[in-house]
PDB file of C-alpha atoms in Angstrom:
ATOM      1  CA  UNK U   1      56.145  -0.036 -17.360  1.00 35.00           C
ATOM      2  CA  UNK U   2      59.339  -2.078 -17.762  1.00 37.00           C
ATOM      3  CA  UNK U   3      60.265  -5.710 -18.344  1.00 37.00           C
ATOM      4  CA  UNK U   4      63.475  -7.527 -17.435  1.00 39.00           C
ATOM      5  CA  UNK U   5      64.566 -11.051 -18.144  1.00 39.00           C
ATOM      6  CA  UNK U   6      66.451 -12.837 -15.322  1.00 39.00           C
ATOM      7  CA  UNK U   7      67.809 -16.250 -16.533  1.00 39.00           C
ATOM      8  CA  UNK U   8      69.942 -18.633 -14.612  1.00 38.00           C
ATOM      9  CA  UNK U   9      70.580 -16.169 -11.761  1.00 41.00           C
ATOM     10  CA  UNK U  10      71.752 -17.349  -8.427  1.00 40.00           C
ATOM     11  CA  UNK U  11      71.110 -15.589  -5.146  1.00 40.00           C
ATOM     12  CA  UNK U  12      73.150 -16.544  -1.991  1.00 40.00           C
ATOM     13  CA  UNK U  13      71.962 -15.422   1.487  1.00 40.00           C
ATOM     14  CA  UNK U  14      73.834 -15.892   4.792  1.00 41.00           C
ATOM     15  CA  UNK U  15      71.755 -16.176   7.816  1.00 44.00           C
ATOM     16  CA  UNK U  16      72.561 -13.837  10.654  1.00 46.00           C
ATOM     17  CA  UNK U  17      73.970 -16.637  12.916  1.00 46.00           C
ATOM     18  CA  UNK U  18      76.587 -17.358  10.169  1.00 46.00           C
ATOM     19  CA  UNK U  19      76.125 -21.181  10.546  1.00 42.00           C
ATOM     20  CA  UNK U  20      75.263 -22.030   6.985  1.00 41.00           C
ATOM     21  CA  UNK U  21      74.230 -20.388   3.692  1.00 41.00           C
ATOM     22  CA  UNK U  22      70.849 -20.618   1.846  1.00 40.00           C
ATOM     23  CA  UNK U  23      71.197 -21.029  -1.911  1.00 42.00           C
ATOM     24  CA  UNK U  24      68.271 -20.374  -4.095  1.00 45.00           C
ATOM     25  CA  UNK U  25      68.657 -20.793  -8.026  1.00 42.00           C
ATOM     26  CA  UNK U  26      66.197 -19.346 -10.562  1.00 44.00           C
ATOM     27  CA  UNK U  27      66.161 -21.281 -13.835  1.00 45.00           C
ATOM     28  CA  UNK U  28      63.035 -19.560 -15.327  1.00 52.00           C
ATOM     29  CA  UNK U  29      62.299 -16.013 -16.603  1.00 62.00           C
ATOM     30  CA  UNK U  30      61.287 -13.566 -13.832  1.00 69.00           C
ATOM     31  CA  UNK U  31      58.919 -10.717 -14.698  1.00 75.00           C
ATOM     32  CA  UNK U  32      59.555  -7.385 -13.111  1.00 78.00           C
ATOM     33  CA  UNK U  33      57.315  -4.398 -13.494  1.00 84.00           C
ATOM     34  CA  UNK U  34      57.938  -0.905 -12.402  1.00 87.00           C
ATOM     35  CA  UNK U  35      55.280   1.889 -12.455  1.00 90.00           C
ATOM     36  CA  UNK U  36      55.850   5.268 -11.184  1.00 93.00           C
ATOM     37  CA  UNK U  37      54.177   8.668 -11.181  1.00 95.00           C
ATOM     38  CA  UNK U  38      55.509  11.936  -9.774  1.00 95.00           C
ATOM     39  CA  UNK U  39      55.046  15.730  -9.703  1.00 96.00           C
ATOM     40  CA  UNK U  40      56.865  18.842  -8.829  1.00 96.00           C
ATOM     41  CA  UNK U  41      55.662  22.333  -8.148  1.00 96.00           C
ATOM     42  CA  UNK U  42      58.462  24.922  -8.043  1.00 93.00           C
ATOM     43  CA  UNK U  43      57.040  28.305  -7.505  1.00 93.00           C
ATOM     44  CA  UNK U  44      59.062  31.327  -6.637  1.00 88.00           C
ATOM     45  CA  UNK U  45      59.365  30.391  -3.016  1.00 96.00           C
ATOM     46  CA  UNK U  46      57.264  27.273  -2.511  1.00 97.00           C
ATOM     47  CA  UNK U  47      58.476  23.773  -3.479  1.00 96.00           C
ATOM     48  CA  UNK U  48      56.148  20.694  -3.361  1.00 97.00           C
ATOM     49  CA  UNK U  49      57.018  17.409  -4.865  1.00 96.00           C
ATOM     50  CA  UNK U  50      56.110  13.693  -4.569  1.00 96.00           C
ATOM     51  CA  UNK U  51      56.314  10.397  -6.249  1.00 96.00           C
ATOM     52  CA  UNK U  52      54.572   7.011  -6.152  1.00 95.00           C
ATOM     53  CA  UNK U  53      56.289   3.811  -7.166  1.00 92.00           C
ATOM     54  CA  UNK U  54      55.071   0.218  -7.486  1.00 89.00           C
ATOM     55  CA  UNK U  55      57.571  -2.642  -8.018  1.00 85.00           C
ATOM     56  CA  UNK U  56      55.973  -6.051  -8.807  1.00 81.00           C
ATOM     57  CA  UNK U  57      58.168  -9.142  -9.321  1.00 74.00           C
ATOM     58  CA  UNK U  58      57.452 -12.905  -9.893  1.00 67.00           C
ATOM     59  CA  UNK U  59      60.755 -13.926  -8.080  1.00 65.00           C
ATOM     60  CA  UNK U  60      59.758 -15.618  -4.676  1.00 62.00           C
ATOM     61  CA  UNK U  61      62.479 -13.918  -2.581  1.00 61.00           C
ATOM     62  CA  UNK U  62      62.173 -10.433  -3.706  1.00 64.00           C
ATOM     63  CA  UNK U  63      59.758  -7.787  -2.254  1.00 68.00           C
ATOM     64  CA  UNK U  64      56.822  -6.386  -4.133  1.00 79.00           C
ATOM     65  CA  UNK U  65      57.013  -2.797  -2.963  1.00 83.00           C
ATOM     66  CA  UNK U  66      54.639   0.048  -2.886  1.00 90.00           C
ATOM     67  CA  UNK U  67      56.237   3.434  -1.872  1.00 93.00           C
ATOM     68  CA  UNK U  68      55.895   7.160  -2.136  1.00 95.00           C
ATOM     69  CA  UNK U  69      57.107  10.405  -0.786  1.00 96.00           C
ATOM     70  CA  UNK U  70      56.099  14.083  -0.379  1.00 97.00           C
ATOM     71  CA  UNK U  71      58.370  16.935   0.185  1.00 97.00           C
ATOM     72  CA  UNK U  72      57.502  20.503   0.961  1.00 98.00           C
ATOM     73  CA  UNK U  73      60.004  23.409   1.110  1.00 97.00           C
ATOM     74  CA  UNK U  74      59.921  27.173   1.285  1.00 98.00           C
ATOM     75  CA  UNK U  75      62.864  29.302   0.084  1.00 96.00           C
ATOM     76  CA  UNK U  76      64.098  32.423   2.064  1.00 96.00           C
ATOM     77  CA  UNK U  77      66.913  33.925  -0.077  1.00 95.00           C
ATOM     78  CA  UNK U  78      69.589  31.270  -0.523  1.00 96.00           C
ATOM     79  CA  UNK U  79      68.099  28.949   2.245  1.00 97.00           C
ATOM     80  CA  UNK U  80      65.348  26.395   1.886  1.00 96.00           C
ATOM     81  CA  UNK U  81      64.121  24.527   4.945  1.00 98.00           C
ATOM     82  CA  UNK U  82      62.017  21.501   4.078  1.00 98.00           C
ATOM     83  CA  UNK U  83      60.113  18.511   5.504  1.00 98.00           C
ATOM     84  CA  UNK U  84      59.548  15.126   3.892  1.00 97.00           C
ATOM     85  CA  UNK U  85      57.380  12.002   4.450  1.00 97.00           C
ATOM     86  CA  UNK U  86      58.134   8.617   2.903  1.00 95.00           C
ATOM     87  CA  UNK U  87      56.123   5.377   3.112  1.00 94.00           C
ATOM     88  CA  UNK U  88      57.322   1.867   1.918  1.00 90.00           C
ATOM     89  CA  UNK U  89      55.154  -1.279   2.103  1.00 87.00           C
ATOM     90  CA  UNK U  90      55.832  -4.789   0.986  1.00 81.00           C
ATOM     91  CA  UNK U  91      52.917  -6.638  -0.578  1.00 73.00           C
ATOM     92  CA  UNK U  92      54.129 -10.134  -0.307  1.00 69.00           C
ATOM     93  CA  UNK U  93      54.105 -10.386   3.492  1.00 64.00           C
ATOM     94  CA  UNK U  94      56.987 -12.484   4.293  1.00 60.00           C
ATOM     95  CA  UNK U  95      56.728 -14.525   7.582  1.00 57.00           C
ATOM     96  CA  UNK U  96      59.159 -15.723  10.208  1.00 54.00           C
ATOM     97  CA  UNK U  97      60.127 -18.755   7.995  1.00 59.00           C
ATOM     98  CA  UNK U  98      61.683 -16.381   5.495  1.00 61.00           C
ATOM     99  CA  UNK U  99      65.506 -15.723   6.012  1.00 62.00           C
ATOM    100  CA  UNK U 100      66.171 -12.571   8.036  1.00 64.00           C
ATOM    101  CA  UNK U 101      68.130 -10.856   5.185  1.00 59.00           C
ATOM    102  CA  UNK U 102      65.109 -11.039   2.895  1.00 60.00           C
ATOM    103  CA  UNK U 103      62.666  -9.794   5.516  1.00 59.00           C
ATOM    104  CA  UNK U 104      64.813  -6.775   6.420  1.00 61.00           C
ATOM    105  CA  UNK U 105      65.150  -5.909   2.665  1.00 61.00           C
ATOM    106  CA  UNK U 106      61.367  -5.941   2.384  1.00 63.00           C
ATOM    107  CA  UNK U 107      60.691  -4.112   5.704  1.00 75.00           C
ATOM    108  CA  UNK U 108      57.886  -1.731   5.714  1.00 84.00           C
ATOM    109  CA  UNK U 109      58.782   1.773   6.842  1.00 88.00           C
ATOM    110  CA  UNK U 110      57.573   5.342   7.422  1.00 91.00           C
ATOM    111  CA  UNK U 111      60.265   8.089   7.368  1.00 94.00           C
ATOM    112  CA  UNK U 112      59.940  11.599   8.559  1.00 96.00           C
ATOM    113  CA  UNK U 113      62.658  14.133   7.613  1.00 97.00           C
ATOM    114  CA  UNK U 114      63.381  17.758   8.244  1.00 98.00           C
ATOM    115  CA  UNK U 115      66.320  19.631   6.694  1.00 97.00           C
ATOM    116  CA  UNK U 116      67.710  22.623   5.116  1.00 98.00           C
ATOM    117  CA  UNK U 117      69.397  23.440   1.745  1.00 96.00           C
ATOM    118  CA  UNK U 118      71.832  26.318   1.359  1.00 97.00           C
ATOM    119  CA  UNK U 119      72.643  27.464  -2.145  1.00 95.00           C
ATOM    120  CA  UNK U 120      76.178  28.709  -1.740  1.00 95.00           C
ATOM    121  CA  UNK U 121      76.731  28.921  -5.556  1.00 94.00           C
ATOM    122  CA  UNK U 122      74.247  29.234  -8.501  1.00 91.00           C
ATOM    123  CA  UNK U 123      75.201  25.492  -9.371  1.00 95.00           C
ATOM    124  CA  UNK U 124      75.889  24.069  -6.006  1.00 96.00           C
ATOM    125  CA  UNK U 125      74.354  23.524  -2.515  1.00 96.00           C
ATOM    126  CA  UNK U 126      74.773  22.087   0.824  1.00 97.00           C
ATOM    127  CA  UNK U 127      72.010  19.928   2.142  1.00 96.00           C
ATOM    128  CA  UNK U 128      71.691  18.811   5.879  1.00 97.00           C
ATOM    129  CA  UNK U 129      68.806  16.731   7.079  1.00 97.00           C
ATOM    130  CA  UNK U 130      67.570  14.515  10.045  1.00 97.00           C
ATOM    131  CA  UNK U 131      65.441  11.525   9.377  1.00 96.00           C
ATOM    132  CA  UNK U 132      63.431   9.318  11.702  1.00 95.00           C
ATOM    133  CA  UNK U 133      62.765   5.976  10.158  1.00 91.00           C
ATOM    134  CA  UNK U 134      60.055   3.897  11.836  1.00 90.00           C
ATOM    135  CA  UNK U 135      59.400   0.249  10.918  1.00 84.00           C
ATOM    136  CA  UNK U 136      55.852  -0.531  12.163  1.00 78.00           C
ATOM    137  CA  UNK U 137      56.195  -4.233  12.340  1.00 72.00           C
ATOM    138  CA  UNK U 138      59.647  -4.432  14.033  1.00 73.00           C
ATOM    139  CA  UNK U 139      61.933  -2.566  16.523  1.00 74.00           C
ATOM    140  CA  UNK U 140      64.144  -1.324  13.610  1.00 75.00           C
ATOM    141  CA  UNK U 141      63.387   2.342  14.311  1.00 84.00           C
ATOM    142  CA  UNK U 142      66.442   4.593  13.739  1.00 90.00           C
ATOM    143  CA  UNK U 143      67.475   8.201  13.289  1.00 94.00           C
ATOM    144  CA  UNK U 144      69.754   9.235  10.317  1.00 93.00           C
ATOM    145  CA  UNK U 145      71.660  12.436  10.147  1.00 97.00           C
ATOM    146  CA  UNK U 146      72.935  13.301   6.607  1.00 96.00           C
ATOM    147  CA  UNK U 147      74.916  15.951   4.844  1.00 97.00           C
ATOM    148  CA  UNK U 148      75.609  16.383   1.181  1.00 96.00           C
ATOM    149  CA  UNK U 149      76.569  18.747  -1.672  1.00 96.00           C
ATOM    150  CA  UNK U 150      74.283  18.929  -4.703  1.00 93.00           C
ATOM    151  CA  UNK U 151      76.104  20.167  -7.827  1.00 95.00           C
ATOM    152  CA  UNK U 152      74.239  21.010 -11.207  1.00 89.00           C
ATOM    153  CA  UNK U 153      76.071  20.527 -14.407  1.00 85.00           C
TER     154      UNK U 153
END
């Protein structure tokens, strides 16, 4: 568990129509609690890992999130194909009167990914993946293609 103090913080949000800004000022302490648990099994070829996180906050314009993911991969020599699933849920349940920028930040989502990791060096790998991000309460579904290099020090 973690605890943070936020005193006299100011949050400014601009509505999507750009006509005016919404100013909200917090002048009291805000409690933030973060709880997480994870696991990783790394056998000779099979990799399974997951994590669950809860984020609870007393500030009225920040989400209270529950999220988790699970990844499974199988190594063939230097190549590891993998699949992942992630779920993110907001517990505050913002309605249409809440500004759009806050509702998007707190958006529920389910993400399904598939990819491959290629270890081209003992301390470096290239990762490629395609993710389908579904937001069950809106039409904000999207596909993300990503590439990266992972380096161990």
